[in-house]
Short mmCIF file of C-alpha atoms in Angstrom, two decimals:
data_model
loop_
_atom_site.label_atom_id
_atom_site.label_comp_id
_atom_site.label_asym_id
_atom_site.label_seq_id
_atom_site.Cartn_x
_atom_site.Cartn_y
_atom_site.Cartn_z
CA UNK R 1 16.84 9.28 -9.23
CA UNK R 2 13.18 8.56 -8.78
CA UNK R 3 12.39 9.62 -12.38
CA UNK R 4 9.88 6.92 -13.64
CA UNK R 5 8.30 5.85 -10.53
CA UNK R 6 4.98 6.85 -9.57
CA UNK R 7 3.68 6.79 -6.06
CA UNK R 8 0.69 3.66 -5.66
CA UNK R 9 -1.88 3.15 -3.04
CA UNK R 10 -1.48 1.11 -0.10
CA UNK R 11 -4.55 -0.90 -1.06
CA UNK R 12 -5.35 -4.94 -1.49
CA UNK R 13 -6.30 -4.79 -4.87
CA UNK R 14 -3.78 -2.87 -6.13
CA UNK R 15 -1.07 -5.00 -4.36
CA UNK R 16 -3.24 -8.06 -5.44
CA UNK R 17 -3.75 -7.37 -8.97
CA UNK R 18 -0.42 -5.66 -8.95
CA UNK R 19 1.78 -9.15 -8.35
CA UNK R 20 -1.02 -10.98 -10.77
CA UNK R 21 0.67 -8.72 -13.13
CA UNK R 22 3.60 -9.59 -12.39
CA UNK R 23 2.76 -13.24 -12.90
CA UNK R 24 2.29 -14.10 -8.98
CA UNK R 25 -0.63 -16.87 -8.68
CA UNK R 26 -2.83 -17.75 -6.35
CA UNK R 27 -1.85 -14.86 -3.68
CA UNK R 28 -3.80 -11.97 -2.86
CA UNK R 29 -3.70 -9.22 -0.32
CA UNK R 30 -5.63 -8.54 3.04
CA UNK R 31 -6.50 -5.54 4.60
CA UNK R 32 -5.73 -5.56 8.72
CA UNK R 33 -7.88 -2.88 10.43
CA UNK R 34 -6.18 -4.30 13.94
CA UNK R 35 -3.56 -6.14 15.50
CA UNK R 36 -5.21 -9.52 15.99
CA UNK R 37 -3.55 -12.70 15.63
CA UNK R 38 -6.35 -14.64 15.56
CA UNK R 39 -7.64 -12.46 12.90
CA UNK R 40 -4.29 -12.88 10.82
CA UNK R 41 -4.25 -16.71 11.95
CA UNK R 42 -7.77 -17.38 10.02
CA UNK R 43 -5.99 -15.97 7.00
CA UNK R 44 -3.21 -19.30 6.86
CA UNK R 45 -0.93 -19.59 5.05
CA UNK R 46 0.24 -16.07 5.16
CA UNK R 47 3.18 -15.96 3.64
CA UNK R 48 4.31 -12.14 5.13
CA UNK R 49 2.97 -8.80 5.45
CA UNK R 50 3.50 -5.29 4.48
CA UNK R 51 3.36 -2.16 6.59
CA UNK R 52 3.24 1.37 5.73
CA UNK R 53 3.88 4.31 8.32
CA UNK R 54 4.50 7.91 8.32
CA UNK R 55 8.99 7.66 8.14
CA UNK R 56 10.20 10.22 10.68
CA UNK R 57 12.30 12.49 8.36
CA UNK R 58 13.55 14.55 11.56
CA UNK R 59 14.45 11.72 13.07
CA UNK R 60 18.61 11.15 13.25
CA UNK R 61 19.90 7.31 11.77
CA UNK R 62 20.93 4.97 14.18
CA UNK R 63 23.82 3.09 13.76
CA UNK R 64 22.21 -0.15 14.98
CA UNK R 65 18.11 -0.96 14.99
CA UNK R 66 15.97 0.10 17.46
CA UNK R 67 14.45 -2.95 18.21
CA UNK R 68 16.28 -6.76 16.58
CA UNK R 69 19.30 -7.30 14.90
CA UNK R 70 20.63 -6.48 11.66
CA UNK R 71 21.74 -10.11 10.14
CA UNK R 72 24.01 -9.30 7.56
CA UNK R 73 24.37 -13.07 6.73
CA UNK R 74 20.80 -12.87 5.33
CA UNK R 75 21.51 -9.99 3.16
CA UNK R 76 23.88 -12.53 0.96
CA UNK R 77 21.89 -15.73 1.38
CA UNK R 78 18.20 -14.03 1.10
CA UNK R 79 16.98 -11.93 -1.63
CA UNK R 80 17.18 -8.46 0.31
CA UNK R 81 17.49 -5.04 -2.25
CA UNK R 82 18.84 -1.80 -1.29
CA UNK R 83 16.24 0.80 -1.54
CA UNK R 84 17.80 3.24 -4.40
CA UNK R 85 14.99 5.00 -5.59
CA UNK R 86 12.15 6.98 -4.44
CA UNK R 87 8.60 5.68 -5.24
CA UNK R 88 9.22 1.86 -5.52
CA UNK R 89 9.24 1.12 -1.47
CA UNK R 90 5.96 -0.40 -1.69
CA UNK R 91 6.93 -2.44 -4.97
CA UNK R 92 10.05 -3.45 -3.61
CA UNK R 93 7.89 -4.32 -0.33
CA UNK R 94 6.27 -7.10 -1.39
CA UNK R 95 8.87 -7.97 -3.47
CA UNK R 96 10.63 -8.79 -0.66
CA UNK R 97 8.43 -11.44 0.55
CA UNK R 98 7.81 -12.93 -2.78
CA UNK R 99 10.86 -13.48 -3.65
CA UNK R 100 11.67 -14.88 -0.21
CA UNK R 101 9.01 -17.65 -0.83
CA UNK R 102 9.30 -18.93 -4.10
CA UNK R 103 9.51 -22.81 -2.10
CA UNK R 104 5.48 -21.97 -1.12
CA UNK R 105 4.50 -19.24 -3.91
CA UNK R 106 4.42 -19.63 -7.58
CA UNK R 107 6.11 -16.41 -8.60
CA UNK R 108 6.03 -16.74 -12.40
CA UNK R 109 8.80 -17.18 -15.05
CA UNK R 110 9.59 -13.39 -14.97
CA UNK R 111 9.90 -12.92 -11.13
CA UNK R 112 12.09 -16.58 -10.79
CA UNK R 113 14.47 -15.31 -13.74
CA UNK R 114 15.04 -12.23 -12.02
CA UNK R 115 15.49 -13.60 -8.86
CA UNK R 116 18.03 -16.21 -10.14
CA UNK R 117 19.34 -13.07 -12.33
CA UNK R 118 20.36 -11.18 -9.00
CA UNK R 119 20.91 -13.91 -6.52
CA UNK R 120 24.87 -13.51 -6.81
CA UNK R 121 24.19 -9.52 -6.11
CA UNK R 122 24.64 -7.77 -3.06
CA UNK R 123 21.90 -5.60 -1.63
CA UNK R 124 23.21 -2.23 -3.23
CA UNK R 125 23.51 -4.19 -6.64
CA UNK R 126 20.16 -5.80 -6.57
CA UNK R 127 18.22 -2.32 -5.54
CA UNK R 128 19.71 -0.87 -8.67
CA UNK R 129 18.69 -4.14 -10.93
CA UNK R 130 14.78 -3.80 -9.44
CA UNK R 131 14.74 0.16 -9.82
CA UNK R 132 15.68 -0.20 -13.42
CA UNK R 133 13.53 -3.26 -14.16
CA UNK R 134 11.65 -2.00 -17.22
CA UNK R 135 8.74 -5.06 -16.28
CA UNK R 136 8.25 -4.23 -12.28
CA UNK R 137 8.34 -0.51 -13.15
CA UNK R 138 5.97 -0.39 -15.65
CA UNK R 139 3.75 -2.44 -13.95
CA UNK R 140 4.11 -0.89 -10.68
CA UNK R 141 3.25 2.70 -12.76
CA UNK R 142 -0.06 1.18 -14.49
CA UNK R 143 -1.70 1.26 -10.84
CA UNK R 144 -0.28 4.75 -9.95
CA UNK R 145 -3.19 7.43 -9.74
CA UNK R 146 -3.86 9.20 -13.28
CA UNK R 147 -2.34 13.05 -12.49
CA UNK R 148 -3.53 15.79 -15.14
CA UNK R 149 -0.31 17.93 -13.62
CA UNK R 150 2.91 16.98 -14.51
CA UNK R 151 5.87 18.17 -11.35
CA UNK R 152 8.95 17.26 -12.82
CA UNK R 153 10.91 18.72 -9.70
CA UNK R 154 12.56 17.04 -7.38
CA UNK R 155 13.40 17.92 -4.20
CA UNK R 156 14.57 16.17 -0.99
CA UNK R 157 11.88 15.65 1.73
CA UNK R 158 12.22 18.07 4.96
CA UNK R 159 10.14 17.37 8.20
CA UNK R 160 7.42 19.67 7.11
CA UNK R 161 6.95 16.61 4.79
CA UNK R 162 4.27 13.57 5.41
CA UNK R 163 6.68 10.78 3.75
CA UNK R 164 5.63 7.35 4.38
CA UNK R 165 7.94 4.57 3.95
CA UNK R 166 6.74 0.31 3.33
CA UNK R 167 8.44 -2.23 4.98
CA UNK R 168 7.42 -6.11 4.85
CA UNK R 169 8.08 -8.77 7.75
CA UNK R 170 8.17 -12.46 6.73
CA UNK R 171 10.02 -15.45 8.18
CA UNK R 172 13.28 -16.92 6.67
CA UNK R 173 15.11 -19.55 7.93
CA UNK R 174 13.50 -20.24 10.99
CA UNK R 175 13.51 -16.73 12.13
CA UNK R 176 10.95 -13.44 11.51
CA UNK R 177 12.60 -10.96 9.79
CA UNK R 178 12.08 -6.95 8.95
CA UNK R 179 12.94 -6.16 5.67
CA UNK R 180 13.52 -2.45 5.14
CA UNK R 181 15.40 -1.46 2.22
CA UNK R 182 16.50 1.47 3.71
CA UNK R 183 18.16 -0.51 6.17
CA UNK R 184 22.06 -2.17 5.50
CA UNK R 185 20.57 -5.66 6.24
CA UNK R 186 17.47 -7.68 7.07
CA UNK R 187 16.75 -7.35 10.69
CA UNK R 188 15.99 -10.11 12.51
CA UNK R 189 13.47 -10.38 15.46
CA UNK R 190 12.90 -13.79 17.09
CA UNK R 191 13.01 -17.80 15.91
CA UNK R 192 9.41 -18.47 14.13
CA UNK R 193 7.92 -20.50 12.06
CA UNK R 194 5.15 -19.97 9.39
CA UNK R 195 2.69 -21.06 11.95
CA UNK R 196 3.98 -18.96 14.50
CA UNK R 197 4.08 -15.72 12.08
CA UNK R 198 0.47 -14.45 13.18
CA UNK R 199 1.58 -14.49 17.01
CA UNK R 200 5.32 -13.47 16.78
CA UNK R 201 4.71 -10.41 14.17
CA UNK R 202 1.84 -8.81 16.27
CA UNK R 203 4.04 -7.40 19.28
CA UNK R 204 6.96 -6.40 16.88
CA UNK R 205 4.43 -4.56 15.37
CA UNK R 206 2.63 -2.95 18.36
CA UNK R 207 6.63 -1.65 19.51
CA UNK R 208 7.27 -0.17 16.37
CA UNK R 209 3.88 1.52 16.70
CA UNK R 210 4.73 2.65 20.23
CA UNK R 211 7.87 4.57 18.88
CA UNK R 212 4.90 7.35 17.59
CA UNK R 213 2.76 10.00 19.96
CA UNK R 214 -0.73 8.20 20.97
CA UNK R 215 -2.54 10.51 18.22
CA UNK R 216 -0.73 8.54 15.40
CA UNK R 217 -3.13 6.98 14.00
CA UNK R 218 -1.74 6.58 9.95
CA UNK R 219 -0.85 3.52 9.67
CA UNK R 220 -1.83 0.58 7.15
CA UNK R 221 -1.06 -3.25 7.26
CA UNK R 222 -2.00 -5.56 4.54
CA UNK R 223 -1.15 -9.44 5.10
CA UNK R 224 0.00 -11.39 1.87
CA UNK R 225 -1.93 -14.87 1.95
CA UNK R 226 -2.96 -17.56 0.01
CA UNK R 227 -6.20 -16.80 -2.59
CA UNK R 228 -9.03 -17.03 0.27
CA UNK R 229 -11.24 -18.19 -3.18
CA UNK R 230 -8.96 -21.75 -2.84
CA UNK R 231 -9.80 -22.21 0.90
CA UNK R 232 -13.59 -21.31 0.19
CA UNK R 233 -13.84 -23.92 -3.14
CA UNK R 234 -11.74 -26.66 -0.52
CA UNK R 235 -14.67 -26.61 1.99
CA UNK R 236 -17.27 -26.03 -0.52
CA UNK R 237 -18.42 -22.59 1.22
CA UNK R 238 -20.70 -21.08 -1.90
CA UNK R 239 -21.06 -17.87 0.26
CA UNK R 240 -17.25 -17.35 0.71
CA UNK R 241 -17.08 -17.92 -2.62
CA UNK R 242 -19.24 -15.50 -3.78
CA UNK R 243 -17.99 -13.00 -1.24
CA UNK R 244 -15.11 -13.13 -2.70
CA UNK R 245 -15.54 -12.68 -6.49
CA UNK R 246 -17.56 -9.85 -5.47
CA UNK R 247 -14.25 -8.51 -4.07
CA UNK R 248 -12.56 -9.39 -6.95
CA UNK R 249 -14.82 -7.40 -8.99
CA UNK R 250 -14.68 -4.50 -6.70
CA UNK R 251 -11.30 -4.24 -6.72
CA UNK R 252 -10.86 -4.21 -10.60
CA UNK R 253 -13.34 -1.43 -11.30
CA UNK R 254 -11.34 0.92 -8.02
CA UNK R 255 -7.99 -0.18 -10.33
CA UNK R 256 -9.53 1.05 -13.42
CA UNK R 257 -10.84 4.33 -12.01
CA UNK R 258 -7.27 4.95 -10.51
CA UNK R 259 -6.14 4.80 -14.25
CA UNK R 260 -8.60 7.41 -15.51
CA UNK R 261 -8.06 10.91 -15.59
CA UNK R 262 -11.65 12.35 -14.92
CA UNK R 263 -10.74 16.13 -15.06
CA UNK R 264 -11.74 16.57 -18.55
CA UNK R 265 -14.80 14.45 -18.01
CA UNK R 266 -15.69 17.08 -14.96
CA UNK R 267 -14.92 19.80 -17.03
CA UNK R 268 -17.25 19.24 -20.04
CA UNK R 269 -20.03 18.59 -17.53
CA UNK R 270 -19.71 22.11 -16.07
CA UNK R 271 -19.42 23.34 -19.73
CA UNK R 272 -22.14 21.93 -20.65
CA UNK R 273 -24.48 22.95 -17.10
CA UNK R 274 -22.83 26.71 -17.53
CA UNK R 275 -24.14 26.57 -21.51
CA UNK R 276 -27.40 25.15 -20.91
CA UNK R 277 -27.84 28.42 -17.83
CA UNK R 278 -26.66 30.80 -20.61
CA UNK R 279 -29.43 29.61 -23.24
CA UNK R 280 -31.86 30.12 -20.51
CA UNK R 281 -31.37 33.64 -21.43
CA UNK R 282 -32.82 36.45 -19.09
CA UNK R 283 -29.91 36.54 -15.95
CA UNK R 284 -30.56 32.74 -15.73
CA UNK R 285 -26.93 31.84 -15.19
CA UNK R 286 -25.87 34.77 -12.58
CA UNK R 287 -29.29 33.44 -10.58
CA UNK R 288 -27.73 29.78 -10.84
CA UNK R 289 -24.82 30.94 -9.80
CA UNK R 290 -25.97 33.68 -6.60
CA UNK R 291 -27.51 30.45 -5.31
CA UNK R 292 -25.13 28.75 -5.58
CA UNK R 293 -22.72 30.76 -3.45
CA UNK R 294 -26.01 31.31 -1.07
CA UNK R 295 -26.31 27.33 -0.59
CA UNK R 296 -22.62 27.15 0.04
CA UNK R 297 -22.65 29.58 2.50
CA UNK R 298 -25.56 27.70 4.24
CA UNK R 299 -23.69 24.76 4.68
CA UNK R 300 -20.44 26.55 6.21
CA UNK R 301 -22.14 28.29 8.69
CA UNK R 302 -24.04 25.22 9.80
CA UNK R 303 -20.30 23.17 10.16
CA UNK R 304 -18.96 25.99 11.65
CA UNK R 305 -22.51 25.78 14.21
CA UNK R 306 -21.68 21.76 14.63
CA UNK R 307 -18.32 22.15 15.50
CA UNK R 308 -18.86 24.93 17.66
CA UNK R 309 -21.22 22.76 19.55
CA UNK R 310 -18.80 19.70 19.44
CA UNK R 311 -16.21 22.04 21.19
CA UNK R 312 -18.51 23.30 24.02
CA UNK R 313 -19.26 19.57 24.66
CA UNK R 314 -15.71 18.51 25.05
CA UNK R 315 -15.14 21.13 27.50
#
């Protein structure tokens, strides 16, 4: 059932402020707008990172991954959940990595006890524990996009359907693992270490990319690193600093518009343009609204003039 979970951005300040929460410190999230190492490198220590894709409902299962090996050793001796509810795959994402890295990230009192809570779990076990986690759920929901429609059915995806699906890659034990809750196990790639993350995860990435026609192009990769703010205050970079407050600040007014439900703000604004026409008197309103039409009109036909020039260029 995926009653109580609501679908969240892929975004670094929801993620970010999403974990701070959840009691995470000192971690934040990075947007990736390409597969560079040496952009992911500068970014040290990153402790994993989380990829979202378009998940090929069509598609048949395979009994074995495309590309690594499922380690079903790891699923017992590394927190790894079962995916058991719809919704929470971005959540349970990052999650993933976390709680993989409590040795390097200070994951709070409420994200250690339930780790320690479902270490002796297996995957299926510890899925169901996280998807009825009254603390991760609610928080997860508070950075869900405000909705003035309520669609309480539910109905399975078909491949008419855009469904995207998060996974998160991280290194355990020496080796870089895919963690896909959807998956029986963690899947393991190649030996790595944390310095070696940046350059090992880049090419697993660019085949899983390659799997999708060349005109793919929705995709989304956010690296989880240390606070950059720590790195900029250790070499006394006032600039960086600064840089990244203002980011901080950004981020927090984006998280509280994504709360707010502004259709009855829009609403009383047209009431109150539409009353103001009407006390006009004398046909004021059906004027405001005849040019209105007429200006909309203007601007289709001159798209519709662009992109019939656009076309005659391309041929």
């Amino acid at each position: 059932m995926s009653a109580g979970w609501n679908t969240i951005e892929s975004d670094a300040g929801v993620f970010t402020y999403l974990i701070n929460s959840l009691g995470v410190r000192d971690v934040q999230f990075e947007e990736l707008v390409s597969l560079d190492a040496d952009f992911l490198r500068q970014r040290s220590p990153v402790y994993g990172v989380i990829f979202l894709f378009r998940y090929p409902t069509g598609d048949k299962l395979h009994a074995t991954p495309l590309d690594g090996t499922l380690d079903h050793e790891a699923a017992e001796s590394q927190f790894f959940a079962a995916q058991t509810i719809q919704n929470a795959c971005g959540t349970q994402a990052l999650l993933s990595v976390l709680l993989n890295k409590v040795d390097a990230i200070d994951v709070g009192p409420r994200l250690q006890e339930f780790r320690d809570f479902t270490s002796a779990f297996p995957a299926d076990l510890r899925g169901e524990a996280l998807s009825n986690s009254e603390l991760i759920r609610d928080v997860h929901n508070s950075f869900a996009r405000a909705s003035p429609f309520a669609d309480e059915a539910q109905r399975s995806a078909t491949e008419d359907d855009d469904v995207y699906h998060f996974i998160a890659y991280t290194v355990m034990n020496g080796k870089l693992y895919e963690l896909d809750g959807l998956q029986p196990a963690p899947i393991a790639h190649d030996s790595c270490t944390p310095e070696e993350f940046p350059d090992k995860v880049i090419p697993v990435l660019e085949r899983r990319i390659e799997r999708y026609p060349a005109q793919e192009i929705r995709f989304n990769l956010l690296a989880m690193v240390r606070d950059l703010r720590i790195r900029a205050r250790e070499i006394g970079d006032q600039d960086w600093i600064y840089q990244e407050e203002q980011k901080r600040n950004a981020w927090q007014w984006e998280n509280a518009l994504r709360r707010h439900n502004f259709i009855g703000f829009v609403g009383e604004i047209l009431k109150g343009v539409v009353r103001s026409k009407l006390v006009e008197g004398d046909g004021k309103y059906a004027e405001w609204v005849k040019e209105a039409k007429a200006k909309t009109k203007a601007r289709f036909d001159e798209r519709q003039k662009a992109k019939g020039r656009t076309d005659d260029d391309t041929t």
